[in-house]
PDB file of C-alpha atoms in Angstrom:
ATOM      1  CA  MET A 566      34.121  88.420 -69.529  1.00 62.00           C
ATOM      2  CA  THR A 567      36.921  90.371 -67.848  1.00 74.00           C
ATOM      3  CA  ASP A 568      39.264  92.657 -69.786  1.00 62.00           C
ATOM      4  CA  ALA A 569      42.001  90.027 -69.382  1.00 63.00           C
ATOM      5  CA  GLY A 570      39.651  87.362 -70.722  1.00 69.00           C
ATOM      6  CA  VAL A 571      38.757  89.496 -73.728  1.00 68.00           C
ATOM      7  CA  ALA A 572      42.446  90.070 -74.454  1.00 76.00           C
ATOM      8  CA  GLU A 573      43.225  86.349 -74.197  1.00 77.00           C
ATOM      9  CA  ALA A 574      40.338  85.441 -76.501  1.00 78.00           C
ATOM     10  CA  ALA A 575      41.488  88.015 -79.044  1.00 82.00           C
ATOM     11  CA  LYS A 576      45.050  86.702 -78.901  1.00 81.00           C
ATOM     12  CA  ALA A 577      43.920  83.119 -79.384  1.00 80.00           C
ATOM     13  CA  SER A 578      41.793  84.171 -82.359  1.00 83.00           C
ATOM     14  CA  GLU A 579      44.759  85.932 -83.980  1.00 89.00           C
ATOM     15  CA  GLN A 580      46.905  82.863 -83.470  1.00 91.00           C
ATOM     16  CA  ARG A 581      44.316  80.600 -85.072  1.00 89.00           C
ATOM     17  CA  LEU A 582      44.131  82.869 -88.134  1.00 92.00           C
ATOM     18  CA  ALA A 583      47.918  82.825 -88.442  1.00 95.00           C
ATOM     19  CA  ILE A 584      47.983  79.024 -88.216  1.00 97.00           C
ATOM     20  CA  ALA A 585      45.277  78.635 -90.856  1.00 95.00           C
ATOM     21  CA  ALA A 586      47.392  80.722 -93.218  1.00 96.00           C
ATOM     22  CA  MET A 587      50.329  78.299 -92.819  1.00 97.00           C
ATOM     23  CA  GLY A 588      48.489  75.466 -94.604  1.00 96.00           C
ATOM     24  CA  ARG A 589      49.115  71.756 -94.003  1.00 97.00           C
ATOM     25  CA  GLU A 590      52.511  70.980 -95.518  1.00 96.00           C
ATOM     26  CA  LEU A 591      55.072  70.291 -92.814  1.00 97.00           C
ATOM     27  CA  SER A 592      58.327  72.212 -93.077  1.00 97.00           C
ATOM     28  CA  PRO A 593      61.058  73.737 -90.894  1.00 97.00           C
ATOM     29  CA  GLN A 594      59.540  77.116 -91.755  1.00 97.00           C
ATOM     30  CA  MET A 595      56.142  76.087 -90.366  1.00 98.00           C
ATOM     31  CA  LEU A 596      57.770  74.752 -87.204  1.00 98.00           C
ATOM     32  CA  ALA A 597      59.702  77.983 -86.647  1.00 98.00           C
ATOM     33  CA  ALA A 598      56.604  80.105 -87.295  1.00 97.00           C
ATOM     34  CA  VAL A 599      54.531  78.116 -84.796  1.00 98.00           C
ATOM     35  CA  GLN A 600      57.210  78.356 -82.130  1.00 98.00           C
ATOM     36  CA  GLU A 601      57.499  82.098 -82.651  1.00 97.00           C
ATOM     37  CA  LEU A 602      53.728  82.446 -82.354  1.00 97.00           C
ATOM     38  CA  TYR A 603      53.749  81.083 -78.796  1.00 97.00           C
ATOM     39  CA  ALA A 604      57.198  82.164 -77.620  1.00 97.00           C
ATOM     40  CA  ALA A 605      56.104  85.119 -75.466  1.00 96.00           C
ATOM     41  CA  GLU A 606      53.468  83.132 -73.561  1.00 96.00           C
ATOM     42  CA  GLN A 607      55.801  80.187 -73.125  1.00 97.00           C
ATOM     43  CA  GLN A 608      58.567  82.368 -71.717  1.00 97.00           C
ATOM     44  CA  VAL A 609      56.169  83.564 -69.018  1.00 96.00           C
ATOM     45  CA  LEU A 610      55.349  79.953 -68.179  1.00 96.00           C
ATOM     46  CA  ALA A 611      59.063  79.090 -68.112  1.00 96.00           C
ATOM     47  CA  GLY A 612      59.695  81.807 -65.534  1.00 95.00           C
ATOM     48  CA  ALA A 613      56.910  80.549 -63.312  1.00 95.00           C
ATOM     49  CA  PHE A 614      57.779  76.841 -63.475  1.00 96.00           C
ATOM     50  CA  PRO A 615      61.504  76.135 -63.788  1.00 96.00           C
ATOM     51  CA  ALA A 616      62.747  72.565 -63.851  1.00 97.00           C
ATOM     52  CA  SER A 617      63.078  71.010 -60.413  1.00 95.00           C
ATOM     53  CA  ALA A 618      65.726  68.580 -61.718  1.00 97.00           C
ATOM     54  CA  SER A 619      67.544  68.359 -65.048  1.00 97.00           C
ATOM     55  CA  ASP A 620      69.396  65.811 -67.165  1.00 98.00           C
ATOM     56  CA  LEU A 621      68.796  62.858 -64.882  1.00 98.00           C
ATOM     57  CA  ALA A 622      69.905  59.569 -66.427  1.00 98.00           C
ATOM     58  CA  TYR A 623      67.289  56.851 -66.874  1.00 98.00           C
ATOM     59  CA  GLY A 624      69.657  54.704 -68.983  1.00 98.00           C
ATOM     60  CA  PRO A 625      73.308  54.538 -70.107  1.00 98.00           C
ATOM     61  CA  HIS A 626      72.963  56.274 -73.487  1.00 98.00           C
ATOM     62  CA  GLU A 627      73.603  60.031 -73.630  1.00 98.00           C
ATOM     63  CA  ARG A 628      70.096  60.570 -75.017  1.00 98.00           C
ATOM     64  CA  GLN A 629      68.468  58.695 -72.142  1.00 98.00           C
ATOM     65  CA  ARG A 630      68.001  61.767 -69.992  1.00 98.00           C
ATOM     66  CA  LEU A 631      64.975  63.439 -68.435  1.00 98.00           C
ATOM     67  CA  ASP A 632      63.937  66.666 -66.727  1.00 98.00           C
ATOM     68  CA  LEU A 633      61.339  67.061 -63.976  1.00 98.00           C
ATOM     69  CA  TYR A 634      58.845  69.831 -63.302  1.00 97.00           C
ATOM     70  CA  ARG A 635      56.700  69.868 -60.190  1.00 94.00           C
ATOM     71  CA  SER A 636      54.406  72.116 -58.233  1.00 80.00           C
ATOM     72  CA  ASP A 637      54.480  72.479 -54.477  1.00 78.00           C
ATOM     73  CA  CYS A 638      52.025  69.656 -53.878  1.00 73.00           C
ATOM     74  CA  ARG A 639      51.614  68.149 -50.420  1.00 77.00           C
ATOM     75  CA  GLU A 640      50.267  64.793 -51.578  1.00 87.00           C
ATOM     76  CA  PRO A 641      52.051  62.485 -54.055  1.00 94.00           C
ATOM     77  CA  ALA A 642      50.867  63.646 -57.473  1.00 96.00           C
ATOM     78  CA  PRO A 643      50.241  61.852 -60.765  1.00 97.00           C
ATOM     79  CA  VAL A 644      53.258  61.729 -63.080  1.00 97.00           C
ATOM     80  CA  ILE A 645      52.927  62.701 -66.744  1.00 98.00           C
ATOM     81  CA  ILE A 646      55.780  61.599 -69.019  1.00 98.00           C
ATOM     82  CA  TRP A 647      56.096  63.687 -72.200  1.00 98.00           C
ATOM     83  CA  VAL A 648      57.721  62.251 -75.355  1.00 99.00           C
ATOM     84  CA  HIS A 649      58.693  64.838 -77.975  1.00 98.00           C
ATOM     85  CA  GLY A 650      58.231  64.562 -81.720  1.00 98.00           C
ATOM     86  CA  GLY A 651      60.740  65.055 -84.509  1.00 98.00           C
ATOM     87  CA  GLY A 652      60.040  62.547 -87.245  1.00 97.00           C
ATOM     88  CA  PHE A 653      62.012  59.827 -85.390  1.00 98.00           C
ATOM     89  CA  VAL A 654      65.299  61.488 -86.359  1.00 98.00           C
ATOM     90  CA  ARG A 655      65.463  64.694 -84.315  1.00 98.00           C
ATOM     91  CA  GLY A 656      63.977  66.514 -81.339  1.00 97.00           C
ATOM     92  CA  ASP A 657      64.883  67.535 -77.821  1.00 98.00           C
ATOM     93  CA  LYS A 658      63.311  67.894 -74.391  1.00 98.00           C
ATOM     94  CA  GLY A 659      64.241  71.574 -74.167  1.00 98.00           C
ATOM     95  CA  ASP A 660      65.583  73.403 -71.131  1.00 96.00           C
ATOM     96  CA  ALA A 661      65.499  76.737 -69.328  1.00 94.00           C
ATOM     97  CA  THR A 662      66.230  78.725 -72.495  1.00 95.00           C
ATOM     98  CA  ARG A 663      64.559  76.483 -75.115  1.00 97.00           C
ATOM     99  CA  TRP A 664      60.893  76.180 -74.251  1.00 98.00           C
ATOM    100  CA  PRO A 665      59.588  73.668 -76.860  1.00 98.00           C
ATOM    101  CA  ASN A 666      58.795  70.365 -75.128  1.00 98.00           C
ATOM    102  CA  ALA A 667      59.955  71.703 -71.772  1.00 98.00           C
ATOM    103  CA  HIS A 668      56.670  73.592 -71.868  1.00 98.00           C
ATOM    104  CA  PHE A 669      54.676  70.387 -71.394  1.00 98.00           C
ATOM    105  CA  GLY A 670      56.438  69.664 -68.117  1.00 98.00           C
ATOM    106  CA  ARG A 671      55.537  73.178 -66.986  1.00 98.00           C
ATOM    107  CA  VAL A 672      51.913  72.732 -68.033  1.00 98.00           C
ATOM    108  CA  ALA A 673      51.803  69.528 -65.974  1.00 97.00           C
ATOM    109  CA  ALA A 674      53.350  71.275 -62.961  1.00 97.00           C
ATOM    110  CA  ARG A 675      50.902  74.171 -63.222  1.00 96.00           C
ATOM    111  CA  ALA A 676      48.042  71.652 -63.111  1.00 96.00           C
ATOM    112  CA  GLY A 677      49.414  70.123 -59.903  1.00 95.00           C
ATOM    113  CA  TYR A 678      51.185  67.117 -61.417  1.00 96.00           C
ATOM    114  CA  VAL A 679      54.809  66.023 -61.802  1.00 97.00           C
ATOM    115  CA  GLY A 680      55.906  66.587 -65.396  1.00 98.00           C
ATOM    116  CA  VAL A 681      58.684  64.364 -66.775  1.00 98.00           C
ATOM    117  CA  VAL A 682      60.112  65.332 -70.179  1.00 98.00           C
ATOM    118  CA  ILE A 683      62.439  62.816 -71.805  1.00 98.00           C
ATOM    119  CA  ASN A 684      64.936  62.556 -74.610  1.00 98.00           C
ATOM    120  CA  TYR A 685      65.303  59.209 -76.344  1.00 98.00           C
ATOM    121  CA  ARG A 686      67.565  57.537 -78.891  1.00 98.00           C
ATOM    122  CA  LEU A 687      67.043  58.632 -82.501  1.00 98.00           C
ATOM    123  CA  ALA A 688      66.958  56.978 -85.917  1.00 98.00           C
ATOM    124  CA  PRO A 689      68.687  56.007 -88.103  1.00 98.00           C
ATOM    125  CA  ASP A 690      71.251  54.859 -85.530  1.00 98.00           C
ATOM    126  CA  HIS A 691      68.500  53.454 -83.343  1.00 98.00           C
ATOM    127  CA  GLY A 692      65.574  51.911 -85.183  1.00 98.00           C
ATOM    128  CA  TRP A 693      62.349  50.304 -84.016  1.00 98.00           C
ATOM    129  CA  PRO A 694      61.602  49.628 -81.162  1.00 98.00           C
ATOM    130  CA  ALA A 695      64.196  51.898 -79.519  1.00 98.00           C
ATOM    131  CA  GLY A 696      61.776  54.745 -78.775  1.00 98.00           C
ATOM    132  CA  GLY A 697      59.287  52.457 -77.064  1.00 98.00           C
ATOM    133  CA  GLU A 698      62.049  50.692 -75.137  1.00 98.00           C
ATOM    134  CA  ASP A 699      63.394  54.028 -73.915  1.00 98.00           C
ATOM    135  CA  LEU A 700      59.961  55.088 -72.732  1.00 98.00           C
ATOM    136  CA  LEU A 701      59.583  51.816 -70.829  1.00 98.00           C
ATOM    137  CA  ALA A 702      62.955  52.518 -69.198  1.00 98.00           C
ATOM    138  CA  ALA A 703      61.754  56.007 -68.243  1.00 98.00           C
ATOM    139  CA  ILE A 704      58.587  54.488 -66.747  1.00 98.00           C
ATOM    140  CA  GLN A 705      60.735  52.124 -64.685  1.00 97.00           C
ATOM    141  CA  TRP A 706      62.825  55.105 -63.511  1.00 98.00           C
ATOM    142  CA  CYS A 707      59.630  56.867 -62.439  1.00 97.00           C
ATOM    143  CA  ARG A 708      58.415  53.801 -60.567  1.00 96.00           C
ATOM    144  CA  THR A 709      61.596  53.719 -58.495  1.00 96.00           C
ATOM    145  CA  ARG A 710      62.417  57.427 -58.240  1.00 96.00           C
ATOM    146  CA  ALA A 711      59.236  59.463 -58.700  1.00 93.00           C
ATOM    147  CA  ALA A 712      58.458  59.508 -54.976  1.00 93.00           C
ATOM    148  CA  GLU A 713      61.687  61.445 -54.369  1.00 93.00           C
ATOM    149  CA  HIS A 714      60.205  64.243 -56.487  1.00 93.00           C
ATOM    150  CA  GLY A 715      56.652  64.229 -55.175  1.00 94.00           C
ATOM    151  CA  GLY A 716      55.280  61.783 -57.714  1.00 96.00           C
ATOM    152  CA  ASP A 717      52.948  58.828 -57.310  1.00 96.00           C
ATOM    153  CA  ALA A 718      54.476  55.845 -59.124  1.00 95.00           C
ATOM    154  CA  GLN A 719      51.081  54.141 -59.274  1.00 96.00           C
ATOM    155  CA  ARG A 720      49.534  57.003 -61.260  1.00 97.00           C
ATOM    156  CA  ILE A 721      51.549  57.492 -64.451  1.00 98.00           C
ATOM    157  CA  ILE A 722      50.266  59.025 -67.678  1.00 98.00           C
ATOM    158  CA  LEU A 723      52.145  58.669 -70.980  1.00 98.00           C
ATOM    159  CA  ALA A 724      51.854  61.507 -73.491  1.00 98.00           C
ATOM    160  CA  GLY A 725      53.529  62.214 -76.816  1.00 98.00           C
ATOM    161  CA  THR A 726      53.192  64.097 -80.057  1.00 98.00           C
ATOM    162  CA  SER A 727      53.914  62.917 -83.604  1.00 98.00           C
ATOM    163  CA  ALA A 728      56.863  60.479 -83.401  1.00 98.00           C
ATOM    164  CA  GLY A 729      56.538  60.742 -79.627  1.00 98.00           C
ATOM    165  CA  ALA A 730      52.953  59.489 -79.863  1.00 98.00           C
ATOM    166  CA  ALA A 731      54.217  56.581 -81.977  1.00 98.00           C
ATOM    167  CA  HIS A 732      56.731  55.762 -79.229  1.00 98.00           C
ATOM    168  CA  VAL A 733      53.983  55.843 -76.600  1.00 98.00           C
ATOM    169  CA  ALA A 734      52.030  53.439 -78.793  1.00 98.00           C
ATOM    170  CA  THR A 735      55.065  51.163 -79.140  1.00 98.00           C
ATOM    171  CA  ALA A 736      55.550  51.104 -75.353  1.00 98.00           C
ATOM    172  CA  LEU A 737      51.957  49.914 -74.993  1.00 98.00           C
ATOM    173  CA  GLN A 738      52.622  47.354 -77.728  1.00 98.00           C
ATOM    174  CA  LEU A 739      55.776  46.007 -76.068  1.00 97.00           C
ATOM    175  CA  GLY A 740      54.211  45.951 -72.618  1.00 89.00           C
ATOM    176  CA  GLY A 741      55.998  44.180 -69.809  1.00 87.00           C
ATOM    177  CA  GLY A 742      56.625  47.368 -67.845  1.00 89.00           C
ATOM    178  CA  LEU A 743      53.348  49.236 -67.640  1.00 95.00           C
ATOM    179  CA  GLU A 744      52.540  48.838 -63.951  1.00 94.00           C
ATOM    180  CA  GLY A 745      51.101  52.109 -62.707  1.00 96.00           C
ATOM    181  CA  VAL A 746      50.288  53.454 -66.186  1.00 98.00           C
ATOM    182  CA  ARG A 747      46.737  54.819 -65.971  1.00 98.00           C
ATOM    183  CA  GLY A 748      46.351  56.408 -69.414  1.00 98.00           C
ATOM    184  CA  ALA A 749      47.987  57.459 -72.673  1.00 98.00           C
ATOM    185  CA  VAL A 750      47.693  60.712 -74.617  1.00 98.00           C
ATOM    186  CA  LEU A 751      48.413  60.460 -78.356  1.00 98.00           C
ATOM    187  CA  LEU A 752      48.682  63.720 -80.325  1.00 98.00           C
ATOM    188  CA  SER A 753      48.961  63.471 -84.135  1.00 98.00           C
ATOM    189  CA  GLY A 754      50.764  60.153 -84.110  1.00 98.00           C
ATOM    190  CA  LEU A 755      51.435  57.224 -86.436  1.00 98.00           C
ATOM    191  CA  TYR A 756      49.937  53.907 -85.372  1.00 98.00           C
ATOM    192  CA  GLY A 757      49.987  51.742 -88.507  1.00 98.00           C
ATOM    193  CA  VAL A 758      46.658  52.718 -90.035  1.00 98.00           C
ATOM    194  CA  MET A 759      48.551  54.100 -93.047  1.00 97.00           C
ATOM    195  CA  PRO A 760      51.733  52.669 -94.639  1.00 97.00           C
ATOM    196  CA  TYR A 761      55.123  53.638 -93.267  1.00 97.00           C
ATOM    197  CA  ASP A 762      56.356  55.141 -96.521  1.00 95.00           C
ATOM    198  CA  ASP A 763      57.939  58.464 -95.538  1.00 96.00           C
ATOM    199  CA  PRO A 764      61.780  58.465 -95.539  1.00 96.00           C
ATOM    200  CA  ARG A 765      61.732  59.249 -91.813  1.00 96.00           C
ATOM    201  CA  ASP A 766      59.421  56.292 -91.195  1.00 97.00           C
ATOM    202  CA  ILE A 767      61.819  54.035 -93.078  1.00 97.00           C
ATOM    203  CA  ALA A 768      64.752  55.363 -91.040  1.00 98.00           C
ATOM    204  CA  TYR A 769      62.995  54.098 -87.916  1.00 98.00           C
ATOM    205  CA  TYR A 770      60.820  51.160 -88.985  1.00 98.00           C
ATOM    206  CA  GLY A 771      63.271  49.834 -91.597  1.00 97.00           C
ATOM    207  CA  ALA A 772      63.387  49.546 -95.379  1.00 96.00           C
ATOM    208  CA  ASP A 773      61.768  46.090 -95.444  1.00 96.00           C
ATOM    209  CA  ALA A 774      58.072  46.871 -95.874  1.00 96.00           C
ATOM    210  CA  SER A 775      57.187  43.243 -95.077  1.00 96.00           C
ATOM    211  CA  SER A 776      58.240  43.885 -91.457  1.00 97.00           C
ATOM    212  CA  HIS A 777      56.130  46.994 -90.994  1.00 97.00           C
ATOM    213  CA  ALA A 778      52.865  45.243 -90.159  1.00 96.00           C
ATOM    214  CA  GLU A 779      54.330  43.391 -87.176  1.00 96.00           C
ATOM    215  CA  ARG A 780      56.089  46.550 -85.994  1.00 98.00           C
ATOM    216  CA  ALA A 781      52.953  48.716 -86.180  1.00 98.00           C
ATOM    217  CA  PRO A 782      51.297  49.167 -82.755  1.00 98.00           C
ATOM    218  CA  LEU A 783      47.754  49.444 -84.153  1.00 98.00           C
ATOM    219  CA  GLU A 784      46.421  46.075 -82.992  1.00 97.00           C
ATOM    220  CA  ALA A 785      47.912  46.558 -79.534  1.00 97.00           C
ATOM    221  CA  LEU A 786      46.347  50.011 -79.282  1.00 97.00           C
ATOM    222  CA  VAL A 787      42.976  48.728 -80.401  1.00 98.00           C
ATOM    223  CA  ALA A 788      43.067  45.924 -77.824  1.00 97.00           C
ATOM    224  CA  SER A 789      44.707  47.884 -74.988  1.00 96.00           C
ATOM    225  CA  ALA A 790      42.891  48.234 -71.684  1.00 95.00           C
ATOM    226  CA  VAL A 791      44.841  51.436 -71.000  1.00 97.00           C
ATOM    227  CA  PRO A 792      42.482  54.414 -71.473  1.00 98.00           C
ATOM    228  CA  LEU A 793      43.430  56.512 -74.500  1.00 98.00           C
ATOM    229  CA  PHE A 794      43.037  60.190 -75.308  1.00 98.00           C
ATOM    230  CA  VAL A 795      43.605  60.602 -79.059  1.00 98.00           C
ATOM    231  CA  ALA A 796      43.894  63.968 -80.834  1.00 98.00           C
ATOM    232  CA  CYS A 797      44.660  65.450 -84.220  1.00 98.00           C
ATOM    233  CA  ALA A 798      44.554  68.931 -85.728  1.00 98.00           C
ATOM    234  CA  GLU A 799      42.347  70.603 -88.316  1.00 98.00           C
ATOM    235  CA  PHE A 800      45.400  71.436 -90.417  1.00 98.00           C
ATOM    236  CA  ASP A 801      47.256  68.187 -89.837  1.00 98.00           C
ATOM    237  CA  PRO A 802      48.274  66.491 -93.101  1.00 98.00           C
ATOM    238  CA  PRO A 803      45.575  63.999 -94.155  1.00 98.00           C
ATOM    239  CA  ARG A 804      47.818  61.102 -93.175  1.00 98.00           C
ATOM    240  CA  PHE A 805      47.694  62.041 -89.493  1.00 98.00           C
ATOM    241  CA  GLN A 806      43.965  62.643 -89.624  1.00 98.00           C
ATOM    242  CA  SER A 807      43.534  59.165 -91.126  1.00 98.00           C
ATOM    243  CA  GLU A 808      45.572  57.686 -88.277  1.00 98.00           C
ATOM    244  CA  TRP A 809      43.395  59.482 -85.698  1.00 98.00           C
ATOM    245  CA  LEU A 810      40.122  58.472 -87.312  1.00 98.00           C
ATOM    246  CA  GLY A 811      41.204  54.899 -88.075  1.00 98.00           C
ATOM    247  CA  LEU A 812      42.335  54.243 -84.517  1.00 98.00           C
ATOM    248  CA  LEU A 813      39.115  55.660 -83.075  1.00 98.00           C
ATOM    249  CA  GLN A 814      36.976  53.637 -85.473  1.00 98.00           C
ATOM    250  CA  GLN A 815      38.757  50.384 -84.701  1.00 98.00           C
ATOM    251  CA  ARG A 816      38.677  51.008 -80.948  1.00 98.00           C
ATOM    252  CA  PHE A 817      34.948  51.698 -81.160  1.00 98.00           C
ATOM    253  CA  ALA A 818      34.328  48.571 -83.222  1.00 98.00           C
ATOM    254  CA  ARG A 819      36.254  46.467 -80.682  1.00 97.00           C
ATOM    255  CA  HIS A 820      34.955  47.940 -77.428  1.00 96.00           C
ATOM    256  CA  GLY A 821      31.659  49.588 -78.337  1.00 97.00           C
ATOM    257  CA  VAL A 822      32.732  52.783 -76.600  1.00 95.00           C
ATOM    258  CA  LEU A 823      34.380  55.778 -78.235  1.00 96.00           C
ATOM    259  CA  SER A 824      37.779  56.627 -76.745  1.00 97.00           C
ATOM    260  CA  ARG A 825      38.315  60.137 -75.420  1.00 98.00           C
ATOM    261  CA  ASN A 826      39.358  62.300 -78.330  1.00 98.00           C
ATOM    262  CA  PHE A 827      39.930  65.862 -79.482  1.00 98.00           C
ATOM    263  CA  PHE A 828      39.870  67.557 -82.867  1.00 98.00           C
ATOM    264  CA  GLY A 829      42.015  70.675 -82.679  1.00 97.00           C
ATOM    265  CA  SER A 830      40.168  73.230 -84.766  1.00 97.00           C
ATOM    266  CA  GLY A 831      42.435  76.082 -85.761  1.00 96.00           C
ATOM    267  CA  HIS A 832      45.616  74.080 -85.152  1.00 98.00           C
ATOM    268  CA  ASN A 833      48.226  72.333 -87.270  1.00 98.00           C
ATOM    269  CA  HIS A 834      50.588  69.431 -86.665  1.00 98.00           C
ATOM    270  CA  PHE A 835      53.030  71.527 -84.631  1.00 98.00           C
ATOM    271  CA  SER A 836      50.710  73.924 -82.856  1.00 98.00           C
ATOM    272  CA  LEU A 837      48.560  71.117 -81.455  1.00 98.00           C
ATOM    273  CA  ALA A 838      51.345  70.374 -78.968  1.00 98.00           C
ATOM    274  CA  TYR A 839      53.149  73.697 -78.797  1.00 98.00           C
ATOM    275  CA  HIS A 840      50.109  75.813 -77.941  1.00 97.00           C
ATOM    276  CA  LEU A 841      49.640  73.992 -74.635  1.00 98.00           C
ATOM    277  CA  GLY A 842      50.232  76.591 -71.947  1.00 97.00           C
ATOM    278  CA  SER A 843      48.878  79.429 -74.104  1.00 95.00           C
ATOM    279  CA  ALA A 844      45.641  81.432 -73.973  1.00 92.00           C
ATOM    280  CA  ASP A 845      43.883  78.689 -75.939  1.00 94.00           C
ATOM    281  CA  ARG A 846      42.948  76.317 -73.115  1.00 95.00           C
ATOM    282  CA  ARG A 847      40.628  73.949 -75.000  1.00 96.00           C
ATOM    283  CA  LEU A 848      42.994  70.992 -75.371  1.00 98.00           C
ATOM    284  CA  GLU A 849      44.765  71.652 -72.077  1.00 98.00           C
ATOM    285  CA  ASP A 850      41.475  71.594 -70.175  1.00 98.00           C
ATOM    286  CA  GLU A 851      40.436  68.347 -71.889  1.00 98.00           C
ATOM    287  CA  LEU A 852      43.789  66.736 -71.072  1.00 98.00           C
ATOM    288  CA  ILE A 853      43.623  67.758 -67.431  1.00 97.00           C
ATOM    289  CA  GLU A 854      40.104  66.372 -67.160  1.00 98.00           C
ATOM    290  CA  PHE A 855      41.282  63.093 -68.715  1.00 98.00           C
ATOM    291  CA  VAL A 856      44.174  62.857 -66.252  1.00 98.00           C
ATOM    292  CA  GLN A 857      41.854  63.603 -63.345  1.00 97.00           C
ATOM    293  CA  ASP A 858      39.415  60.926 -64.459  1.00 98.00           C
ATOM    294  CA  VAL A 859      41.934  58.102 -64.976  1.00 98.00           C
ATOM    295  CA  THR A 860      44.014  58.842 -61.863  1.00 97.00           C
ATOM    296  CA  ALA A 861      41.140  59.396 -59.423  1.00 93.00           C
TER     297      ALA A 861
END
């Protein structure tokens, strides 16, 4: 191993120890600590891959905006749409000075793809299925406009974390606008394996628990012909681990084949997404391989 490789391995090991010490309970303090842990590496990535276009409207609402990140590719490249988390009630696509979530577009560009990072309407003003509807609108925008930015509209990957993963799942559930979608990446999401009983869930899915079953995307995900890549973290709260395991079990029971999956040892709910682009390449390499396989 080169000196640079040794240094990267040591850095990744230090980060994993720091994450383990944070525990499992989600909090603003944990989020801030995770972002600080990766800030230096992400700033380097931001300098290398600035947005190629910013705040493009894919719908009339002020939150229906997206940014694009692309490499200098000669051939039309697969498009990866990233949907941020935030408990359904907050979150942002980032920009030149705020790396969280913008970093995924840069990771996609570094891999030779077109990265699309979206904002979407938030609860409680916009409940279910607003997030899924917004993603479908962003897919439609990509189908008609991606070629202008070097993208291949027939090779689209959906990817999201936490609430963003739930919105990806809802888009697959709603259907009706998935032409060109070759795969979906779900990081630490909610799919309906467990009850929607957190206040943030209720803000999005509604207070009437009797409606939750029909709003949950689980059955659609289990039945979907779209290839899935499903991940969770070692230090995710048990609820998210149950969602990961339950979805994989039901997909296996239905299809007899285990969906692509990843267990993020040494990571928590926030770092699973925010470490992408860092010295720890395990998940990033798996994601790139998945994209290569389903867009070949």
